[in-house]
Tab-separated table of N, CA and C in Angstrom:
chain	number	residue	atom	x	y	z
A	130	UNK	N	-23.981	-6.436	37.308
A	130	UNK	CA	-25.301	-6.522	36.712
A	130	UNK	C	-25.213	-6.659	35.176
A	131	UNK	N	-24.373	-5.858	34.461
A	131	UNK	CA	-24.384	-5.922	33.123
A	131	UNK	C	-23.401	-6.700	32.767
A	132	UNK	N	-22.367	-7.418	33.434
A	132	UNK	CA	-21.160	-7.899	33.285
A	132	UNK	C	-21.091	-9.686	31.851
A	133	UNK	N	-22.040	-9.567	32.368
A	133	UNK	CA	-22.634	-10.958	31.249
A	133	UNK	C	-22.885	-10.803	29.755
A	134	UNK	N	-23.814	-9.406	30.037
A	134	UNK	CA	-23.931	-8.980	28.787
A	134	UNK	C	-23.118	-8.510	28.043
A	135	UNK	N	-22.067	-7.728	28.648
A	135	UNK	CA	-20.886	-7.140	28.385
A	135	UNK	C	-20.105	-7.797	27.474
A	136	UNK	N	-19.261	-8.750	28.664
A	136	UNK	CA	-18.897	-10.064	27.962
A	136	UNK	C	-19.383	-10.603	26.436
A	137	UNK	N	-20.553	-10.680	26.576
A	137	UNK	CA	-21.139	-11.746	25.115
A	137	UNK	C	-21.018	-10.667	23.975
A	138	UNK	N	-20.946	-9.693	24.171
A	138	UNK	CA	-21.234	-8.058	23.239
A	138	UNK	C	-19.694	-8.076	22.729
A	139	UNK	N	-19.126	-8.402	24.000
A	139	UNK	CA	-17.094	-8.105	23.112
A	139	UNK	C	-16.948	-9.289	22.535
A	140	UNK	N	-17.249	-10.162	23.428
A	140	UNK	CA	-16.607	-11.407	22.358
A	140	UNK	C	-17.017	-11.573	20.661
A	141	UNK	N	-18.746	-11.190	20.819
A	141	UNK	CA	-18.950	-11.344	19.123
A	141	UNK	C	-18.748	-10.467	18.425
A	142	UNK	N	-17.869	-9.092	19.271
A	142	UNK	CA	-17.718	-7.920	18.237
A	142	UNK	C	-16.130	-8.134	18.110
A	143	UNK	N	-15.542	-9.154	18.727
A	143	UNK	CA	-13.918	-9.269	18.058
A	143	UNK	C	-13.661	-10.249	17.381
A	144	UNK	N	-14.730	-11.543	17.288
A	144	UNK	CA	-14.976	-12.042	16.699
A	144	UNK	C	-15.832	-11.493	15.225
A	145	UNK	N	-16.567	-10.688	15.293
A	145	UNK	CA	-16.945	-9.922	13.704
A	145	UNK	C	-15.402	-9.033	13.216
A	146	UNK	N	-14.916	-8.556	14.191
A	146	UNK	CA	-13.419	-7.951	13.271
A	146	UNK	C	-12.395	-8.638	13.293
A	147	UNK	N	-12.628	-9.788	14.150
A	147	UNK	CA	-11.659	-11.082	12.891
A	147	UNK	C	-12.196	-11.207	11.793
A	148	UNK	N	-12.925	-11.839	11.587
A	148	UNK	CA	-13.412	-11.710	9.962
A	148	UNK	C	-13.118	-10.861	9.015
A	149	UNK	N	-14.025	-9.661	9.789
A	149	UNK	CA	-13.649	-8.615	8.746
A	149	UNK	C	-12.012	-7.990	8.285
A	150	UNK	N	-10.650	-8.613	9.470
A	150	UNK	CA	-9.763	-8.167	9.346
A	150	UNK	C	-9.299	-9.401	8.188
A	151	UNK	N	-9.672	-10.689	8.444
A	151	UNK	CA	-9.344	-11.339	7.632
A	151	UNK	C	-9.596	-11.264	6.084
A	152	UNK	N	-11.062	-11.167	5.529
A	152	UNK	CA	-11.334	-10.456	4.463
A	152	UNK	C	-10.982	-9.247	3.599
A	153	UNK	N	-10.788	-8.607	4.837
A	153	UNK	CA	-10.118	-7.139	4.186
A	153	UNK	C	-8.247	-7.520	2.902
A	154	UNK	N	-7.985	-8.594	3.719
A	154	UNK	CA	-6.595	-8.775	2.649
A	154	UNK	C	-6.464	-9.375	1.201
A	155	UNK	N	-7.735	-10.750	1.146
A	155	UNK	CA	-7.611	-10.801	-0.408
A	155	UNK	C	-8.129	-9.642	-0.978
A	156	UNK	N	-9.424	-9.152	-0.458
A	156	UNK	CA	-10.074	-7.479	-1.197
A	156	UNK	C	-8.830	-7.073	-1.709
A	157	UNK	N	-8.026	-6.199	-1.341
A	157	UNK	CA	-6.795	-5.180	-0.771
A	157	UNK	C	-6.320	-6.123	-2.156
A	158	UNK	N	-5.700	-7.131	-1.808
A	158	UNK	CA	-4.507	-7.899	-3.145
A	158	UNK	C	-5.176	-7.855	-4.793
A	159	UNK	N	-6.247	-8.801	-4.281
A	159	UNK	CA	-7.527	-8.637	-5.733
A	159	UNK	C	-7.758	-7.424	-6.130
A	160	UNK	N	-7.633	-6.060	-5.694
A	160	UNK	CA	-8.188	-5.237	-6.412
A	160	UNK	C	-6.995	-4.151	-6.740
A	161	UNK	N	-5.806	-4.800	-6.362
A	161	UNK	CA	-4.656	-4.459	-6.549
A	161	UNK	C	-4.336	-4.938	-8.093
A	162	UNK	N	-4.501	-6.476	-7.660
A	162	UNK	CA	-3.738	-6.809	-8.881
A	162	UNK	C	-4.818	-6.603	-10.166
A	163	UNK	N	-6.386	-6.033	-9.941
A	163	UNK	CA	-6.935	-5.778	-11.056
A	163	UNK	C	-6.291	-4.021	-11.470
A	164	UNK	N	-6.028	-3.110	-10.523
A	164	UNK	CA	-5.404	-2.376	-10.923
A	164	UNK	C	-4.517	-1.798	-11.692
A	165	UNK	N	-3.425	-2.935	-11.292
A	165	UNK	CA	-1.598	-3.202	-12.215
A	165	UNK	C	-2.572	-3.837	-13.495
A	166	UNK	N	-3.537	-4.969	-14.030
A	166	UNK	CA	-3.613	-5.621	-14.953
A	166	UNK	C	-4.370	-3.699	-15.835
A	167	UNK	N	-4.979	-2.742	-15.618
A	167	UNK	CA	-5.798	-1.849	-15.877
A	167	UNK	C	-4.953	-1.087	-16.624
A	168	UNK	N	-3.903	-1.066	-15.710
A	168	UNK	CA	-2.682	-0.299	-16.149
A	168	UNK	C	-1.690	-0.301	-17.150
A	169	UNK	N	-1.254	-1.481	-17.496
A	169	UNK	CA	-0.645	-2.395	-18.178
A	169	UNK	C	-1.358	-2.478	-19.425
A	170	UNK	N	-2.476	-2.365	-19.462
A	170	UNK	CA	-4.072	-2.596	-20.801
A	170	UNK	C	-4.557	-1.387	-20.805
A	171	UNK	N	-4.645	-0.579	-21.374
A	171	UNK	CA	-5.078	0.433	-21.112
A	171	UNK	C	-6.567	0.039	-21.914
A	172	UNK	N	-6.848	-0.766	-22.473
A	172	UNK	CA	-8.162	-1.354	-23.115
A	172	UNK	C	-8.895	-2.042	-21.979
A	173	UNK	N	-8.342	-2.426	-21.149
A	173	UNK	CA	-8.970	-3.234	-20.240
A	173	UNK	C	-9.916	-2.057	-19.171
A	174	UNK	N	-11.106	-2.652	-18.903
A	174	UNK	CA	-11.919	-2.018	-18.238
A	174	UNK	C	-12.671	-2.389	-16.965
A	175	UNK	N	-11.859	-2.335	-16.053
A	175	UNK	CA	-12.524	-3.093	-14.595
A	175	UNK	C	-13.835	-2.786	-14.627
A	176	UNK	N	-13.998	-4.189	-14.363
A	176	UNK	CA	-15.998	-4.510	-13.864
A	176	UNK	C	-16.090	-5.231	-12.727
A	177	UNK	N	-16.536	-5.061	-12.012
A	177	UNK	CA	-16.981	-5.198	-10.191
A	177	UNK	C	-16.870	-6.554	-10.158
A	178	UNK	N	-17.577	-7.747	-10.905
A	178	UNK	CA	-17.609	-9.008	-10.787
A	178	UNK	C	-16.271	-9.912	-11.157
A	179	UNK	N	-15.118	-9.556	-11.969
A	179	UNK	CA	-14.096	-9.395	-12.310
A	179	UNK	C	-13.112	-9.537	-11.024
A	180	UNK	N	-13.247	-8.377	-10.265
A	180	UNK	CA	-12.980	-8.063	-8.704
A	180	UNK	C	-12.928	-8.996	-8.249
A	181	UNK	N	-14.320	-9.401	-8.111
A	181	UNK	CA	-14.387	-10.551	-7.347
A	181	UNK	C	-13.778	-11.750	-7.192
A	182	UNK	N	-13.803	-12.084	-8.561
A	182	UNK	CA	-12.613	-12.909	-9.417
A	182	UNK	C	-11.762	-13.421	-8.368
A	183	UNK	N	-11.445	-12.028	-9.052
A	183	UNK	CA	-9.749	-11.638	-8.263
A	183	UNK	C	-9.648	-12.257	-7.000
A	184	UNK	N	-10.968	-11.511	-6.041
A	184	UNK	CA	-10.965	-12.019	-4.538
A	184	UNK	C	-11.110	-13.394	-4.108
A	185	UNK	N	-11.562	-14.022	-4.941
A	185	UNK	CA	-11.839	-15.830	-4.658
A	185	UNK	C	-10.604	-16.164	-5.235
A	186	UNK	N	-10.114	-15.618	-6.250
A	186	UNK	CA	-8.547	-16.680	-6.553
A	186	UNK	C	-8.035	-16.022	-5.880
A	187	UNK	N	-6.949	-14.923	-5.154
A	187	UNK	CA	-6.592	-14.864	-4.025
A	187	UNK	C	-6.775	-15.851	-2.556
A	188	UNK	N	-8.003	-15.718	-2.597
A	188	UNK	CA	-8.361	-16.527	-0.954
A	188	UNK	C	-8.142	-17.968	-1.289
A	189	UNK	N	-7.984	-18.512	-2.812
A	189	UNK	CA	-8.287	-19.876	-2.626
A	189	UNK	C	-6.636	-19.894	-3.043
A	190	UNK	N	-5.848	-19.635	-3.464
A	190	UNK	CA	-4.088	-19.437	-3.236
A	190	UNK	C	-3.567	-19.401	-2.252
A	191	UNK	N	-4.122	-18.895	-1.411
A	191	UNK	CA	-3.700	-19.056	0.406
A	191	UNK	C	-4.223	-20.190	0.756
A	192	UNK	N	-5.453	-20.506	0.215
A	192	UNK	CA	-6.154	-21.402	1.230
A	192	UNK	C	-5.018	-22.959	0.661
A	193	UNK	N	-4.947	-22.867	-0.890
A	193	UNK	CA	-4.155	-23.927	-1.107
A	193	UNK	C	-2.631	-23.881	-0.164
A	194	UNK	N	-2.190	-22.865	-0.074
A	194	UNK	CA	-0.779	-22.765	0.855
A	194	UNK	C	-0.797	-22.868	2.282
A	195	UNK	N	-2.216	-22.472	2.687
A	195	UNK	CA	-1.995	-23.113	4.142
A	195	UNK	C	-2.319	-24.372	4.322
A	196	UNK	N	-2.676	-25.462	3.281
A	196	UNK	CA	-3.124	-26.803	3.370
A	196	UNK	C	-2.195	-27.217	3.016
């Protein structure tokens, strides 16, 4: 009876933690390497959008290496 629904419920919930497992690694690197740069500067002052930075040049460094 519920077996349909079931189904459609796992598939888009392992499909949402692909994503999210995928995302989780530039985060993780990007806010790494704003860390080491924090460290290194002690003038330097992480700001959230900065981060982000980080997280789009990460993802787009892979994305160039897997192409």
């Amino acid at each position: 009876e519920y077996q349909q629904f079931l189904s459609h419920l796992t598939g888009w919930m392992s499909t949402l933690s692909w994503q999210a497992g995928t995302a989780s690694g530039p985060f993780l690197v990007g806010t790494l390497i704003q860390a080491l740069i924090a460290m290194d500067y002690p003038d330097y002052t992480p700001i959230n959008w900065q981060g982000t930075l980080f997280v789009f040049a990460v993802t787009f460094i892979v994305w160039v290496i897997n192409v």
